[in-house]
Amino acid sequence: MDSYMVFDGLKLQEFVEDDEGFGKYVDEKFEALDKDQNGRLSPKELRPAVAAIGAALGLPAQGSSPDADIIYDQVLNEYFINGKSDGISKEDFRTVLSDILLGVADGLKRDPVSLLTLDGRLLQHYARSPAFEFDAIATFTDFHNSQPSLEIGVANITVEQGMPPASDPWVMEKIVKPAAESCGFRELIINVSAEEFVEALRSVVLEVASRLEKSPVTVAHSKKIYDGKSIQKFVKKKDEVDKALQTAWKSLPKDPRGTLPREYLRVALDMIGPPAGLPPLGAVEQVDGVVSEIFKMVEADEGGVLKQNEFNNLVLQILGSLMLQLEGNPITVSSNALVKSSQNDDDSDFLPHL
């Protein structure tokens, strides 16, 4: 039967706290990044590591979002401050990397990721069940005047039914399309009746199941509900809130008068977000939409600068408004991502495999 396990961050925490094991990992990654082998990492050499860490935290890829790019730049600036413009040492690298990975571990403790290995048996059982025929007919009916699509039919089958996420291009190109071709369907759009569509889809799904039996895949599943409760808990802890605000204020760039340009408010919210249970900027489109509306409401993007007390008050106002919005209209995010360890490149392979 398809196997199931939960990854809650404990292994990652244990890995970082293992001085010998983590030390070897840091040595390996530092040497891989130190292209000129001078014993220090330049901003250019460090950028692949920052990109991989950003991906692990759920940020959009560098260059795809101006708001996210500000955060990437801020992470790099954290390394290259206090006269370290000539690069950072291995010890500095280890310290910051440890802090970041422990932060990821804490996030996984709050929101565990379930790992489901799909070996085809669950999918095979579903394809031969009455539920499959009912679902396939419903899919066919939804086509209305358009031609039936096997691709859409496969995409409507869920991970819980044993199908890897067809939204992943790798799944479509490496599993679904070859399965369809072996069943005689070179094109995924077919002109058939409802009964013929059901049988065509069944044959493709059974072929996918057969391929999974030979080469199982693992899918990471996570479900998160943003309902404002985490923000409510956070704002009640005055000491924690004050510390988070102070840390954000110190980290953000000021003008010569010591005031903060309002353009950095989104970066500040992203820094304060984790303890408040908020996703990184760009990770959840629905939450980003709510944040944007609140920024408009409080005129956070109107330009100008802020003194520290104004900054604190405005961030708290944003958090309070966000809490009320999410309490009234909770956002549920469920995601399935294929774990393709053999497909990783050098940059994405930066984080440890546990």
mmCIF file of C-alpha atoms in Angstrom, residues 107-258:
data_model
loop_
_atom_site.group_PDB
_atom_site.id
_atom_site.type_symbol
_atom_site.label_atom_id
_atom_site.label_comp_id
_atom_site.label_asym_id
_atom_site.label_seq_id
_atom_site.Cartn_x
_atom_site.Cartn_y
_atom_site.Cartn_z
ATOM 1 C CA GLY A 107 8.052 26.320 10.950
ATOM 2 C CA LEU A 108 7.731 22.598 10.258
ATOM 3 C CA LYS A 109 6.885 21.996 13.910
ATOM 4 C CA ARG A 110 3.973 24.426 13.562
ATOM 5 C CA ASP A 111 2.936 23.130 10.137
ATOM 6 C CA PRO A 112 4.176 19.571 9.530
ATOM 7 C CA VAL A 113 4.567 18.251 5.992
ATOM 8 C CA SER A 114 3.119 14.837 5.174
ATOM 9 C CA LEU A 115 5.111 12.663 2.800
ATOM 10 C CA LEU A 116 3.122 10.146 0.746
ATOM 11 C CA THR A 117 4.902 7.595 -1.420
ATOM 12 C CA LEU A 118 2.674 6.623 -4.357
ATOM 13 C CA ASP A 119 3.359 3.132 -5.715
ATOM 14 C CA GLY A 120 0.305 2.791 -7.976
ATOM 15 C CA ARG A 121 -1.796 0.429 -5.868
ATOM 16 C CA LEU A 122 -4.108 3.098 -4.465
ATOM 17 C CA LEU A 123 -4.546 4.600 -7.944
ATOM 18 C CA GLN A 124 -5.226 1.175 -9.452
ATOM 19 C CA HIS A 125 -7.904 0.492 -6.833
ATOM 20 C CA TYR A 126 -9.539 3.859 -7.564
ATOM 21 C CA ALA A 127 -9.483 3.344 -11.361
ATOM 22 C CA ARG A 128 -11.424 0.098 -10.961
ATOM 23 C CA SER A 129 -13.965 1.472 -8.497
ATOM 24 C CA PRO A 130 -17.487 2.827 -9.208
ATOM 25 C CA ALA A 131 -16.297 6.219 -7.916
ATOM 26 C CA PHE A 132 -13.905 6.526 -10.850
ATOM 27 C CA GLU A 133 -16.671 6.113 -13.429
ATOM 28 C CA PHE A 134 -18.853 8.656 -11.634
ATOM 29 C CA ASP A 135 -15.999 11.198 -11.458
ATOM 30 C CA ALA A 136 -15.001 10.628 -15.095
ATOM 31 C CA ILE A 137 -18.585 11.219 -16.296
ATOM 32 C CA ALA A 138 -18.705 14.431 -14.220
ATOM 33 C CA THR A 139 -15.443 15.573 -15.831
ATOM 34 C CA PHE A 140 -16.782 14.797 -19.312
ATOM 35 C CA THR A 141 -19.972 16.757 -18.594
ATOM 36 C CA ASP A 142 -17.920 19.811 -17.600
ATOM 37 C CA PHE A 143 -16.402 20.008 -21.083
ATOM 38 C CA HIS A 144 -19.732 21.275 -22.518
ATOM 39 C CA ASN A 145 -18.964 22.325 -26.098
ATOM 40 C CA SER A 146 -15.197 21.821 -25.897
ATOM 41 C CA GLN A 147 -13.440 18.604 -26.837
ATOM 42 C CA PRO A 148 -12.739 16.101 -24.031
ATOM 43 C CA SER A 149 -9.222 16.285 -22.593
ATOM 44 C CA LEU A 150 -7.425 13.376 -20.981
ATOM 45 C CA GLU A 151 -5.036 15.894 -19.419
ATOM 46 C CA ILE A 152 -7.888 17.576 -17.542
ATOM 47 C CA GLY A 153 -9.311 14.185 -16.613
ATOM 48 C CA VAL A 154 -6.010 13.127 -15.052
ATOM 49 C CA ALA A 155 -5.567 16.528 -13.366
ATOM 50 C CA ASN A 156 -8.938 16.087 -11.614
ATOM 51 C CA ILE A 157 -7.674 12.943 -9.866
ATOM 52 C CA THR A 158 -6.233 13.823 -6.468
ATOM 53 C CA VAL A 159 -3.184 12.721 -4.542
ATOM 54 C CA GLU A 160 -5.543 11.135 -2.015
ATOM 55 C CA GLN A 161 -6.766 8.911 -4.866
ATOM 56 C CA GLY A 162 -3.182 7.930 -5.707
ATOM 57 C CA MET A 163 -2.319 10.305 -8.580
ATOM 58 C CA PRO A 164 0.832 12.481 -8.417
ATOM 59 C CA PRO A 165 0.011 16.180 -8.912
ATOM 60 C CA ALA A 166 -0.498 16.538 -12.675
ATOM 61 C CA SER A 167 0.020 20.291 -12.303
ATOM 62 C CA ASP A 168 3.715 19.483 -11.934
ATOM 63 C CA PRO A 169 5.246 19.651 -15.446
ATOM 64 C CA TRP A 170 7.576 16.766 -14.600
ATOM 65 C CA VAL A 171 4.608 14.498 -13.796
ATOM 66 C CA MET A 172 2.872 15.427 -17.035
ATOM 67 C CA GLU A 173 5.959 15.034 -19.248
ATOM 68 C CA LYS A 174 7.562 12.009 -17.584
ATOM 69 C CA ILE A 175 4.552 9.987 -16.439
ATOM 70 C CA VAL A 176 1.168 11.026 -17.859
ATOM 71 C CA LYS A 177 2.035 11.726 -21.514
ATOM 72 C CA PRO A 178 4.191 8.575 -21.926
ATOM 73 C CA ALA A 179 1.382 6.546 -20.313
ATOM 74 C CA ALA A 180 -1.162 8.039 -22.729
ATOM 75 C CA GLU A 181 1.081 7.341 -25.724
ATOM 76 C CA SER A 182 1.527 3.712 -24.689
ATOM 77 C CA CYS A 183 -2.290 3.461 -24.646
ATOM 78 C CA GLY A 184 -2.450 4.797 -28.206
ATOM 79 C CA PHE A 185 -3.230 8.447 -27.407
ATOM 80 C CA ARG A 186 -0.595 10.700 -28.959
ATOM 81 C CA GLU A 187 -2.890 13.665 -28.361
ATOM 82 C CA LEU A 188 -4.552 14.273 -24.987
ATOM 83 C CA ILE A 189 -7.567 16.003 -26.563
ATOM 84 C CA ILE A 190 -9.866 13.367 -28.060
ATOM 85 C CA ASN A 191 -13.197 13.465 -29.870
ATOM 86 C CA VAL A 192 -15.180 10.662 -28.202
ATOM 87 C CA SER A 193 -18.462 9.910 -26.457
ATOM 88 C CA ALA A 194 -18.871 9.924 -22.676
ATOM 89 C CA GLU A 195 -18.533 6.146 -22.424
ATOM 90 C CA GLU A 196 -15.446 6.136 -24.646
ATOM 91 C CA PHE A 197 -13.916 8.948 -22.592
ATOM 92 C CA VAL A 198 -14.387 6.986 -19.358
ATOM 93 C CA GLU A 199 -12.655 3.912 -20.793
ATOM 94 C CA ALA A 200 -9.879 5.969 -22.404
ATOM 95 C CA LEU A 201 -9.183 7.791 -19.138
ATOM 96 C CA ARG A 202 -9.299 4.513 -17.207
ATOM 97 C CA SER A 203 -6.726 2.910 -19.496
ATOM 98 C CA VAL A 204 -4.367 5.880 -19.105
ATOM 99 C CA VAL A 205 -4.786 5.957 -15.318
ATOM 100 C CA LEU A 206 -4.133 2.216 -15.046
ATOM 101 C CA GLU A 207 -0.998 2.662 -17.147
ATOM 102 C CA VAL A 208 0.117 5.494 -14.833
ATOM 103 C CA ALA A 209 -0.486 3.142 -11.881
ATOM 104 C CA SER A 210 1.628 0.465 -13.564
ATOM 105 C CA ARG A 211 4.480 2.940 -14.054
ATOM 106 C CA LEU A 212 4.246 4.075 -10.434
ATOM 107 C CA GLU A 213 4.462 0.450 -9.313
ATOM 108 C CA LYS A 214 7.808 0.186 -11.114
ATOM 109 C CA SER A 215 9.025 3.653 -10.066
ATOM 110 C CA PRO A 216 7.153 5.066 -7.030
ATOM 111 C CA VAL A 217 7.185 8.817 -6.423
ATOM 112 C CA THR A 218 6.941 10.780 -3.199
ATOM 113 C CA VAL A 219 4.626 13.737 -2.760
ATOM 114 C CA ALA A 220 4.905 16.343 -0.002
ATOM 115 C CA HIS A 221 1.473 17.407 1.232
ATOM 116 C CA SER A 222 0.777 20.352 3.502
ATOM 117 C CA LYS A 223 -2.402 22.039 4.670
ATOM 118 C CA LYS A 224 -2.526 25.382 6.418
ATOM 119 C CA ILE A 225 -5.456 27.455 7.634
ATOM 120 C CA TYR A 226 -4.876 31.187 8.066
ATOM 121 C CA ASP A 227 -7.652 32.263 10.427
ATOM 122 C CA GLY A 228 -5.985 35.005 12.476
ATOM 123 C CA LYS A 229 -5.535 32.873 15.600
ATOM 124 C CA SER A 230 -1.745 32.785 15.318
ATOM 125 C CA ILE A 231 -1.650 36.579 15.013
ATOM 126 C CA GLN A 232 -3.914 36.887 18.047
ATOM 127 C CA LYS A 233 -1.602 34.690 20.128
ATOM 128 C CA PHE A 234 1.456 36.611 18.938
ATOM 129 C CA VAL A 235 0.182 40.142 19.710
ATOM 130 C CA LYS A 236 -0.743 39.070 23.253
ATOM 131 C CA LYS A 237 2.931 38.339 23.995
ATOM 132 C CA LYS A 238 4.163 41.900 24.508
ATOM 133 C CA ASP A 239 7.811 40.986 25.117
ATOM 134 C CA GLU A 240 7.934 38.849 21.966
ATOM 135 C CA VAL A 241 6.221 41.559 19.910
ATOM 136 C CA ASP A 242 8.574 44.265 21.195
ATOM 137 C CA LYS A 243 11.602 42.088 20.418
ATOM 138 C CA ALA A 244 10.362 41.322 16.899
ATOM 139 C CA LEU A 245 9.667 45.005 16.187
ATOM 140 C CA GLN A 246 13.057 46.040 17.553
ATOM 141 C CA THR A 247 14.868 43.382 15.506
ATOM 142 C CA ALA A 248 13.067 44.420 12.328
ATOM 143 C CA TRP A 249 13.732 48.117 12.965
ATOM 144 C CA LYS A 250 17.453 47.531 13.500
ATOM 145 C CA SER A 251 17.757 45.348 10.390
ATOM 146 C CA LEU A 252 16.065 47.711 7.945
ATOM 147 C CA PRO A 253 17.990 50.540 6.200
ATOM 148 C CA LYS A 254 17.385 54.100 7.431
ATOM 149 C CA ASP A 255 17.923 57.438 5.777
ATOM 150 C CA PRO A 256 20.528 59.903 7.162
ATOM 151 C CA ARG A 257 17.968 61.221 9.667
ATOM 152 C CA GLY A 258 17.436 57.744 11.127
#
